Coordinates of C-alpha atoms in Angstrom, one line a residue:
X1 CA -65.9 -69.5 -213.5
X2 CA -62.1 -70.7 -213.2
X3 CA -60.6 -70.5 -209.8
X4 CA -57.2 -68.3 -209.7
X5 CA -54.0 -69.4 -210.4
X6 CA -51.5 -69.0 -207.4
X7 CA -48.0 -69.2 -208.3
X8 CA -45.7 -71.6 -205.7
X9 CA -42.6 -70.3 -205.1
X10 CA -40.2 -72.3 -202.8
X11 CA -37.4 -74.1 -203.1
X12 CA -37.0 -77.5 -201.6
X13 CA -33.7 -79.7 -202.7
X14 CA -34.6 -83.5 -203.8
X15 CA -34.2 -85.4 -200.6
X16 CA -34.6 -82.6 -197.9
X17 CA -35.5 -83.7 -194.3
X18 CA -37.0 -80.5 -193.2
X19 CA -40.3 -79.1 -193.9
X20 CA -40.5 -78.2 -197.1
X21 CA -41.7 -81.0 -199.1
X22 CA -44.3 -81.8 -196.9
X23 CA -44.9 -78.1 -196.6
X24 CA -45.4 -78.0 -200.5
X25 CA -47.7 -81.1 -201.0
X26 CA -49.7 -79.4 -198.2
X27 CA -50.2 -76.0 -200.1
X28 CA -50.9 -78.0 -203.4
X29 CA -53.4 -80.0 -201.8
X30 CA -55.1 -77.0 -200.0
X31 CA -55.1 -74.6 -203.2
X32 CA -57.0 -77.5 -205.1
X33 CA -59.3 -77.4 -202.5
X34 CA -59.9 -74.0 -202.3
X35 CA -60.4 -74.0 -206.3
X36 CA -57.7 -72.1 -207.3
X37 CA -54.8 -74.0 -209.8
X38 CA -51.4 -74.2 -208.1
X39 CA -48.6 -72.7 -210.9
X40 CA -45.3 -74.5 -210.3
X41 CA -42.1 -74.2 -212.3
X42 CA -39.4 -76.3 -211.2
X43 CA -37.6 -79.0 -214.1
X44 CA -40.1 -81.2 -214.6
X45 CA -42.7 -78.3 -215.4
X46 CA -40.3 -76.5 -218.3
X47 CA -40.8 -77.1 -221.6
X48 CA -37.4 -78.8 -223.6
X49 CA -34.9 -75.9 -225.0
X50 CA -37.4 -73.3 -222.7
X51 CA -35.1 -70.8 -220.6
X52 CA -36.3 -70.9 -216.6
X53 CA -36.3 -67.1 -216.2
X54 CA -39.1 -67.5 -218.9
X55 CA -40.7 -69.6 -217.6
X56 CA -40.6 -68.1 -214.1
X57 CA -42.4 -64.8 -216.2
X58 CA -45.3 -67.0 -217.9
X59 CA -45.9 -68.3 -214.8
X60 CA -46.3 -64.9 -212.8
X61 CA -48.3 -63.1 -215.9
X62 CA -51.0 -66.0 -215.7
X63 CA -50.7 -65.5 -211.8
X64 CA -53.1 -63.6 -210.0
X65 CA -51.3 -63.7 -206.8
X66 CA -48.2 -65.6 -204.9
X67 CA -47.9 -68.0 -202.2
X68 CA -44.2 -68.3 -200.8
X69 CA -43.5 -70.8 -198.6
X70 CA -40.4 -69.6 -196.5
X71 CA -37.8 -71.8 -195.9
X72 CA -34.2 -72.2 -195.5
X73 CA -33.9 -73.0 -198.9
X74 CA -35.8 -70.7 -200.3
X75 CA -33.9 -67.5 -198.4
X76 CA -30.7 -68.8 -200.4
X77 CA -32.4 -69.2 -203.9
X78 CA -31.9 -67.0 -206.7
X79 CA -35.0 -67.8 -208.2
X80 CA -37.1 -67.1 -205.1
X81 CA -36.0 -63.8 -205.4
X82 CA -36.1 -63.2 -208.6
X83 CA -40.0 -64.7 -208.3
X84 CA -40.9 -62.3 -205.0
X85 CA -39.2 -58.8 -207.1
X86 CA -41.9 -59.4 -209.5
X87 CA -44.4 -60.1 -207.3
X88 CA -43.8 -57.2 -205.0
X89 CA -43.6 -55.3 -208.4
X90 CA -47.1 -56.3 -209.6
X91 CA -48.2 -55.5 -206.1
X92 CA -47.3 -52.4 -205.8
X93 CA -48.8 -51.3 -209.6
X94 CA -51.9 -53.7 -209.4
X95 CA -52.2 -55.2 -205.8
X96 CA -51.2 -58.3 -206.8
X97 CA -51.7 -60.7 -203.5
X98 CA -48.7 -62.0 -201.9
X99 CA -49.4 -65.1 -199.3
X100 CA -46.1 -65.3 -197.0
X101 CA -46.0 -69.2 -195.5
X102 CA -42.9 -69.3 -192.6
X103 CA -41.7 -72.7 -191.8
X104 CA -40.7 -73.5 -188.4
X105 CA -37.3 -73.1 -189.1
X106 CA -37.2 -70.2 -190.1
X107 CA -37.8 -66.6 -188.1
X108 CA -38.6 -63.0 -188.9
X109 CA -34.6 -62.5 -188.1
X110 CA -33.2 -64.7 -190.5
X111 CA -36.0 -63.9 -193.1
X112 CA -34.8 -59.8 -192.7
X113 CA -30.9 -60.7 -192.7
X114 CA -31.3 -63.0 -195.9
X115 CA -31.2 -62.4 -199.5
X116 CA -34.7 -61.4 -199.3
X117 CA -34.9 -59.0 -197.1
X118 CA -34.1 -56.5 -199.2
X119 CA -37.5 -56.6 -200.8
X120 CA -39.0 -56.2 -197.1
X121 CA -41.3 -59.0 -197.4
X122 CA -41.3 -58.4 -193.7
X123 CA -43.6 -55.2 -193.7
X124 CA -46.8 -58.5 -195.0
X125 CA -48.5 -60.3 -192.2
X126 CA -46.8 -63.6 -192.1
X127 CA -48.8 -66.8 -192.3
X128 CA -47.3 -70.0 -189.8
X129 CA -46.8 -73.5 -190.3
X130 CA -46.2 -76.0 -187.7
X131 CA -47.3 -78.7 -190.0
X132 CA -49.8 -81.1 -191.6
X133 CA -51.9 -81.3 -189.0
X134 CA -52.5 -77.4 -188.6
X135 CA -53.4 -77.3 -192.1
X136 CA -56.9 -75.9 -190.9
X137 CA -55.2 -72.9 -189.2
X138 CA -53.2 -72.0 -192.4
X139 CA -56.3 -72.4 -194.6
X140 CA -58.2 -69.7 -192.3
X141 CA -55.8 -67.9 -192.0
X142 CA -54.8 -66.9 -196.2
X143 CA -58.5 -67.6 -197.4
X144 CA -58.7 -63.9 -197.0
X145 CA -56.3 -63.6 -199.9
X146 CA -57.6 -66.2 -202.1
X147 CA -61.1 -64.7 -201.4
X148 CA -59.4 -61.1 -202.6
X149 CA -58.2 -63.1 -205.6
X150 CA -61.2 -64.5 -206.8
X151 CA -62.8 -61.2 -206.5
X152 CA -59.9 -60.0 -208.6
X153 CA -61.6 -62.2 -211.4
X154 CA -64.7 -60.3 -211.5
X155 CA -64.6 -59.3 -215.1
X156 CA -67.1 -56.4 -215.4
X157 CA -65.8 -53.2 -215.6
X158 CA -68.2 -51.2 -213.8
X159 CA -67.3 -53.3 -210.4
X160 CA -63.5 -52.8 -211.2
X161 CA -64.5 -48.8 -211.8
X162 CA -66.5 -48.4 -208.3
X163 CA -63.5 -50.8 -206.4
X164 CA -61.3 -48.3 -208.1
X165 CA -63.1 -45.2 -206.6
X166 CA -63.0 -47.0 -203.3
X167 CA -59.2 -47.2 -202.7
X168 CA -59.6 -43.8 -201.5
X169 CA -61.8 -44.0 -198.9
X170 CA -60.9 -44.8 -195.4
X171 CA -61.1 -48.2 -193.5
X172 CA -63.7 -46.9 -191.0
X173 CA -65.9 -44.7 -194.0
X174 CA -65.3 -48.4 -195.6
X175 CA -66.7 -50.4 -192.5
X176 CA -69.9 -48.2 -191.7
X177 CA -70.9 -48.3 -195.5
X178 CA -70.6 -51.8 -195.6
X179 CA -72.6 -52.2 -192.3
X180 CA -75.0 -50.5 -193.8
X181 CA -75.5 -51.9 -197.1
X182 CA -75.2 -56.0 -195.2
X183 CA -71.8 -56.5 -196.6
X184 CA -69.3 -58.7 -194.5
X185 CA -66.9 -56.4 -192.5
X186 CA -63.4 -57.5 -194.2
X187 CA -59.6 -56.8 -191.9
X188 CA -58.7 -57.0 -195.6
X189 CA -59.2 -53.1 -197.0
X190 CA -58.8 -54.2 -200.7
X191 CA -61.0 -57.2 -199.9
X192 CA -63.9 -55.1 -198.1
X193 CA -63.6 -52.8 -201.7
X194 CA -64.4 -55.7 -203.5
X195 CA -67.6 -56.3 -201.3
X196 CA -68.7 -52.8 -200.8
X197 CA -68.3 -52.1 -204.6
X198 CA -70.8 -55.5 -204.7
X199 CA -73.2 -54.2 -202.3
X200 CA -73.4 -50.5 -204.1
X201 CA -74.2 -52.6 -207.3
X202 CA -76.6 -55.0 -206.1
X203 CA -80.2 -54.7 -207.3
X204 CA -81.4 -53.1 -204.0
X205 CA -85.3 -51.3 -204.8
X206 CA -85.4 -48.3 -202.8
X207 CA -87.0 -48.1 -199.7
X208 CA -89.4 -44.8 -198.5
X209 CA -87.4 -43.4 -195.1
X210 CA -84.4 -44.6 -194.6
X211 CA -82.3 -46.2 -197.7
X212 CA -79.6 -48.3 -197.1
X213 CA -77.9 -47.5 -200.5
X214 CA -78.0 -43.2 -200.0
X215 CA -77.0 -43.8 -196.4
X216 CA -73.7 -45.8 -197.5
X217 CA -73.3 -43.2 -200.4
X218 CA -73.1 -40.7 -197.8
X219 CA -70.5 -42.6 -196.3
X220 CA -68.3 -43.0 -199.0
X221 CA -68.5 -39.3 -200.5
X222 CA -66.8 -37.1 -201.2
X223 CA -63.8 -38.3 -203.2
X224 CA -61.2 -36.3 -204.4
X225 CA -62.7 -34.7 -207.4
X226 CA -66.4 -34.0 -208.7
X227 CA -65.9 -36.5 -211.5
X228 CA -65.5 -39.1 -209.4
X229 CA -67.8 -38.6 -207.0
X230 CA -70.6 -38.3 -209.9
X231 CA -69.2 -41.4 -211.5
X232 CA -69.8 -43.3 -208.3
X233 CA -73.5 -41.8 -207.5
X234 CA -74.1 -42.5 -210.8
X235 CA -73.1 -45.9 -211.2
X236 CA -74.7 -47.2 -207.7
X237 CA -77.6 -45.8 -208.3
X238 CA -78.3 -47.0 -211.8
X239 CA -77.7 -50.1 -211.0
X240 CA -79.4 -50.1 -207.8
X241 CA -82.5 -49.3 -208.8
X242 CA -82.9 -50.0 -212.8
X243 CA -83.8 -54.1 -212.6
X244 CA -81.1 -56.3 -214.5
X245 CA -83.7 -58.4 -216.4
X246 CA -84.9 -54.9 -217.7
X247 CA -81.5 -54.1 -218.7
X248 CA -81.0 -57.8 -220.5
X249 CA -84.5 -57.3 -221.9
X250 CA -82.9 -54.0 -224.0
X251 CA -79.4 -55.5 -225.3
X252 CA -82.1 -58.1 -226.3
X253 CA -83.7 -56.0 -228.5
X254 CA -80.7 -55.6 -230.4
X255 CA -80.4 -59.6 -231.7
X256 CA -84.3 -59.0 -232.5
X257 CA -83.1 -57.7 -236.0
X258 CA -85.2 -54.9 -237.5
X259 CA -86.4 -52.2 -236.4
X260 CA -84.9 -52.5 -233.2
X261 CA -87.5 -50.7 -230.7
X262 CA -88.1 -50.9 -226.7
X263 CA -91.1 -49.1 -225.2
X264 CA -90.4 -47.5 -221.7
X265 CA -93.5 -46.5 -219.6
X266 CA -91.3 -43.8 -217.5
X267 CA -92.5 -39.9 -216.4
X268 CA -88.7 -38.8 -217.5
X269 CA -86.3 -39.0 -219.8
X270 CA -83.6 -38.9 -217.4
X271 CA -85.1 -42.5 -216.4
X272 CA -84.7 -43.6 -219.8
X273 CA -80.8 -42.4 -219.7
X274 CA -80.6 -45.1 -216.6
X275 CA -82.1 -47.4 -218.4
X276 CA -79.6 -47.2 -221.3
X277 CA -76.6 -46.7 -218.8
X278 CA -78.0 -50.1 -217.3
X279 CA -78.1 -51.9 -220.3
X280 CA -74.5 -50.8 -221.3
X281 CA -72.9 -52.8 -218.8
X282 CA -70.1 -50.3 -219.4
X283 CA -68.6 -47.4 -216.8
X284 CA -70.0 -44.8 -219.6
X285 CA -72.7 -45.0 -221.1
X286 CA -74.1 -45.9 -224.9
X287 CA -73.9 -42.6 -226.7
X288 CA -77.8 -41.4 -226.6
X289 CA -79.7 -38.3 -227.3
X290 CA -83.1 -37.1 -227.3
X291 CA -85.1 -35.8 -230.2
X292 CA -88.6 -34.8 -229.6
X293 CA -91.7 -34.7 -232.3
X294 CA -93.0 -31.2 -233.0
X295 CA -96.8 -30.8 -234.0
X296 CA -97.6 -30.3 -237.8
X297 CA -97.1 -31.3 -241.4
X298 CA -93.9 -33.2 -242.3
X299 CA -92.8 -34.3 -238.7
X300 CA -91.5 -37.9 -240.0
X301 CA -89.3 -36.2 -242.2
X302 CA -87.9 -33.8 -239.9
X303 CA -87.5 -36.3 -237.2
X304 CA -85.4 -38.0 -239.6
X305 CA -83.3 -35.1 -240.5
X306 CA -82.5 -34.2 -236.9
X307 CA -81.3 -37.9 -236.4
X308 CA -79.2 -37.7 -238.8
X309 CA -78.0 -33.9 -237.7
X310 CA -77.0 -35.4 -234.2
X311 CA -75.4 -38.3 -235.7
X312 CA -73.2 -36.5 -237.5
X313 CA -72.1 -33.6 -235.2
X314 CA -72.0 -35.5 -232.0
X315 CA -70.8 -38.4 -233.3
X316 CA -69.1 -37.9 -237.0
X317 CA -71.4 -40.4 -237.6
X318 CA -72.6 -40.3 -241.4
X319 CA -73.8 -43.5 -243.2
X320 CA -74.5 -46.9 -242.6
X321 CA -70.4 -47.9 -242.1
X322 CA -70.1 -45.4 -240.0
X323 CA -73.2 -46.5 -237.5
X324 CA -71.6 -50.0 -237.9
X325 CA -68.5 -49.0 -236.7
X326 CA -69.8 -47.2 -234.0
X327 CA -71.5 -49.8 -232.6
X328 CA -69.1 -52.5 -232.9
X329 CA -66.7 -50.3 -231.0
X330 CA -68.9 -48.7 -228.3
X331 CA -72.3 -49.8 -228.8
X332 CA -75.2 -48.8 -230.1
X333 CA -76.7 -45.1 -230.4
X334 CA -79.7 -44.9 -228.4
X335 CA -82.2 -42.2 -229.4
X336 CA -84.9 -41.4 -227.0
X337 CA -88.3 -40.7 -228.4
X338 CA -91.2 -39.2 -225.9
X339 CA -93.8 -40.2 -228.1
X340 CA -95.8 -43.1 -228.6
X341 CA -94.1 -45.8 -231.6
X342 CA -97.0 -45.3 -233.8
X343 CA -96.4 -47.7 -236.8
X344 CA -95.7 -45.0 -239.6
X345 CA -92.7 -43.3 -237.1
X346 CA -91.0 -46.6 -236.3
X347 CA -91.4 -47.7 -240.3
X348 CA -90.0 -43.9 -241.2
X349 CA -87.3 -44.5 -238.9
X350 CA -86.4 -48.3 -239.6
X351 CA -86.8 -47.3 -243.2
X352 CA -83.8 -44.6 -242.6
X353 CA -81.4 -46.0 -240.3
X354 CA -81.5 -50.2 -240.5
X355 CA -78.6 -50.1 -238.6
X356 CA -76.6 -49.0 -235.7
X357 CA -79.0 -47.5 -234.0
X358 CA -81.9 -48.2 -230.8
X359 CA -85.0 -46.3 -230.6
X360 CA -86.2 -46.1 -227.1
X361 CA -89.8 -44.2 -227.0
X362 CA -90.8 -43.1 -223.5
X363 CA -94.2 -42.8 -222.8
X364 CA -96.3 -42.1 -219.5
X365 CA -97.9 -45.8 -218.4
X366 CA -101.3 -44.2 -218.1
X367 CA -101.2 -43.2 -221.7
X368 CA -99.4 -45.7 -223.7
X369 CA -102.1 -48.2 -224.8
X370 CA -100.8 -50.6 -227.2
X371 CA -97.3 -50.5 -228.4
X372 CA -97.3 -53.3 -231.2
X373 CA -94.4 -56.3 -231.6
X374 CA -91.8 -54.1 -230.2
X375 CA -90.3 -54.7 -226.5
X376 CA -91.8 -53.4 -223.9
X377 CA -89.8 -52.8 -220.4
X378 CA -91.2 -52.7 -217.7
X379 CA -90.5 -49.2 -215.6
X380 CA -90.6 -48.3 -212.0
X381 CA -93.1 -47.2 -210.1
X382 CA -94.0 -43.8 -210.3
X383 CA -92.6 -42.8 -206.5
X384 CA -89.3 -45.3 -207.1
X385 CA -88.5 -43.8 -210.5
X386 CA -88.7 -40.3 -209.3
X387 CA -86.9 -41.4 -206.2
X388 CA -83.8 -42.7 -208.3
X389 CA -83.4 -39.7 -210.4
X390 CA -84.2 -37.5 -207.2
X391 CA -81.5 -39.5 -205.8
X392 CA -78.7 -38.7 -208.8
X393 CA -79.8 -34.9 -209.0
X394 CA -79.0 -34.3 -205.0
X395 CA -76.3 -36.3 -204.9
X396 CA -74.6 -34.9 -207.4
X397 CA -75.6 -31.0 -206.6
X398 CA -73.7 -31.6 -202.6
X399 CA -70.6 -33.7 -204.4
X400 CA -70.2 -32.8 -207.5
X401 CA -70.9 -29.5 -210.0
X402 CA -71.6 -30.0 -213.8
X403 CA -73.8 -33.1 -214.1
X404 CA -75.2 -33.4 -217.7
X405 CA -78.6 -35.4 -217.5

C-alpha cells in the first residue's frame, strides 16, 4: 500500500545561512524513509502558466497531513499561512495531522507574536530541531503522526465506522479496552482509535470465562445513543467471531456463476445474518431475509412466490434489471433458506431468479449430509456460535433497545 503524502511547508530563501535548508533536506530525507512521499510546491515544482495558490490547494487535497518546519522565514511568508489555514481547517473537520518542526531560532514567543499566531498553532505539541545530527530524536518524536496517518489510509469502511464510534469515548475507557484486547497504549487519542478499532475487528475466537473482546466492549459502551452502541456490538462481534476466509469463501460464490448457493451448518439463523454481515465488508449489511419451506404439495412454487413478494415490498425489487441494479449498487440479496439445497429447490430457484440474488440454506451439521457442487462454509462450533449471537442479544438488551435480528 502507498505511504502518505505529507505536505512541506517552509520557506527558506536561495542562499540562506540559517537552518532551514538543511532543516528541509533533513525532513525530505526522513519522510522517504519513513515511506511516506514528501509534497513540495515551491517554483521548480509548478507547472508553466499554473497559479501557486493552486497549486498550494492540489497539493493539500492529495495531503493527508502537514509537516511545517518553523522558521524565521516561514513566520513572515504569505504562503505559509495561507498553507497552515487550510491545514488547521481540514483538522478541525477531518483531523487532518499537523507536525510543527521549530528551528533553533525560533521560540514559542516569536511563533505567538507572528503572522501565524493567529491560527494558534501554539495550542500543538511542538516538535525540536537542533540539527542533523538529532535527526533520530525528531524521527521519534512525529512517528506518532505519520503512524496516525498511515492508519488514516486504511480504506475499509467498517474500521473508519468503529474509529468513528470511538471519538467519543474517553482516554482512560480508551486505554483499559486496549489493555485488554493487546493493543499498544497510544499518548496519541486519535491514534489509540485507530488501534482499538483494529483490535475490536481482529479475528479473535471467543474464549469460555473471561473474553477479552466483551470485556473491552464493556469498556467502551455506552455511547451516546442506542444506534450506536448496537452498531459497534454489532460490528465487533461479527467480525470477531465469523472467520474471514468464511466470509471470502461467500463473496466467492458470487463469481461461481449460476446458481449461486453456500451451505451453512449453523443451529440459527441469526448466525447466518453474521455470516452475511461478514461477507459484506460494509458497516450495513447485504439486504437478506428469511423465507422458510412449509410441508405439502406445491412448496417450490410457493417458495418462489414469496421470494418474489419480499423482493418487491422490501426492496421495490421487480425483475431481473431491477435485481441487477440492486446489486451493483449495494450488493447482493441474500435469502436464507433453513432447509437442505435439495437439487429440485436450488434448480426451481436458479430457474426463477439467475440473477441478483444469494441463496444461503442453513442446516444443523448433524443433519446435512451431502450438499452437492455448491459451497459449503464451514460454521462455528456449536458452543462459539451460540456464544457470538448470545453475545449480540445481551449486549444489545443493556445498551441499546430495538435490535432487529
Amino acid at each position: 500500500m502507498p505511504g502518505p503524502h505529507v505536505f512541506l511547508s517552509r520557506s527558506e530563501p536561495p542562499g540562506c545561512p540559517c537552518n532551514c535548508w538543511p532543516a528541509r533536506r533533513a525532513m525530505e530525507e526522513l519522510l522517504y524513509q519513513e515511506g511516506c512521499e514528501p509534497i513540495i510546491v515551491d517554483r521548480e515544482s509548478l507547472v508553466p502558466g499554473q497559479d501557486w495558490m493552486e497549486a498550494i490547494s492540489d497539493g493539500m487535497g492529495r495531503a493527508h497531513g502537514m509537516l511545517l518546519i518553523v522558521s524565521s522565514h516561514a513566520l513572515k511568508s504569505e504562503h505559509v499561512q495561507n498553507e497552515l489555514a487550510m491545514a488547521e481547517l481540514r483538522n478541525r473537520h477531518d483531523g487532518f495531522p499537523v507536525i510543527l518542526l521549530m528551528l533553533p531560532e525560533v521560540t514559542l514567543e516569536a511563533l505567538e507574536k507572528s503572522g501565524l499566531g493567529s491560527l494558534s498553532p501554539n495550542r500543538r505539541q511542538t516538535v525540536q530541531w537542533q540539527g542533523k545530527d538529532d535527526i533520530d530524536s525528531v524521527r521519534r518524536d512525529i512517528r506518532p503522526q505519520l503512524d496516525l496517518m498511515r492508519a488514516d489510509l486504511i480504506g475499509a469502511k467498517v474500521h473508519h465506522r468503529v474509529v468513528h464510534h470511538l471519538r467519543e469515548v474517553d482516554a482512560q475507557s480508551l486505554s483499559r479496552a486496549g489493555a485488554t484486547l493487546g493493543v499498544p497504549v497510544e499518548t496519541l487519542s486519535p491514534l489509540m482509535r485507530h488501534r482499538l478499532a483494529s483490535g475490536l475487528l481482529a479475528e479473535r475466537p471467543s474464549e469460555p470465562e473471561t473474553d477479552p473482546l466483551r470485556v473491552a466492549l464493556t469498556e467502551l459502551l455506552p455511547l451516546s445513543g442506542p444506534d450506536a452502541s448496537r452498531e459497534l456490538i454489532q460490528l465487533s462481534v461479527t467480525h470477531a467471531r465469523v472467520p474471514a476466509a468464511e466470509a471470502d469463501r461467500m463473496r466467492g460464490v458470487l463469481d461461481t456463476g449460476s446458481p449461486r448457493v453456500a451451505v451453512l451448518p449453523a443451529l440459527s439463523t441469526d448466525t447466518a445474518r453474521r455470516y452475511i454481515h461478514r461477507a459484506s465488508e460494509q458497516p450495513l449489511p447485504w439486504d437478506h431475509f428469511v423465507v422458510a419451506l412449509t410441508a405439502g404439495a406445491g412448496v417450490l412454487g410457493d417458495l418462489v412466490q414469496r421470494i418474489g413478494e419480499e423482493l418487491l415490498e422490501e426492496f421495490d425489487i421487480h425483475d431481473e434489471e431491477t435485481l441487477r441494479e440492486h446489486e451493483h449498487d449495494f450488493g447482493p440479496v441474500v435469502v436464507i433458506v433453513p432447509h437442505p439445497p435439495d437439487a429440485d429447490l436450488v434448480r426451481a430457484l436458479d430457474t426463477a431468479y439467475p440473477v441478483g440474488l444469494l441463496f444461503l440454506f442453513v442446516v444443523d451439521g448433524e443433519l446435512l449430509g451431502a450438499t452437492g457442487a455448491h459451497t459449503r462454509l464451514e460454521g462455528l462450533p456449536a458452543w462459539r456460535e451460540e456464544e457470538m449471537n448470545r453475545t449480540v442479544r445481551r449486549f444489545v438488551r443493556r445498551y441499546g433497545t430495538t435490535l432487529r435480528n
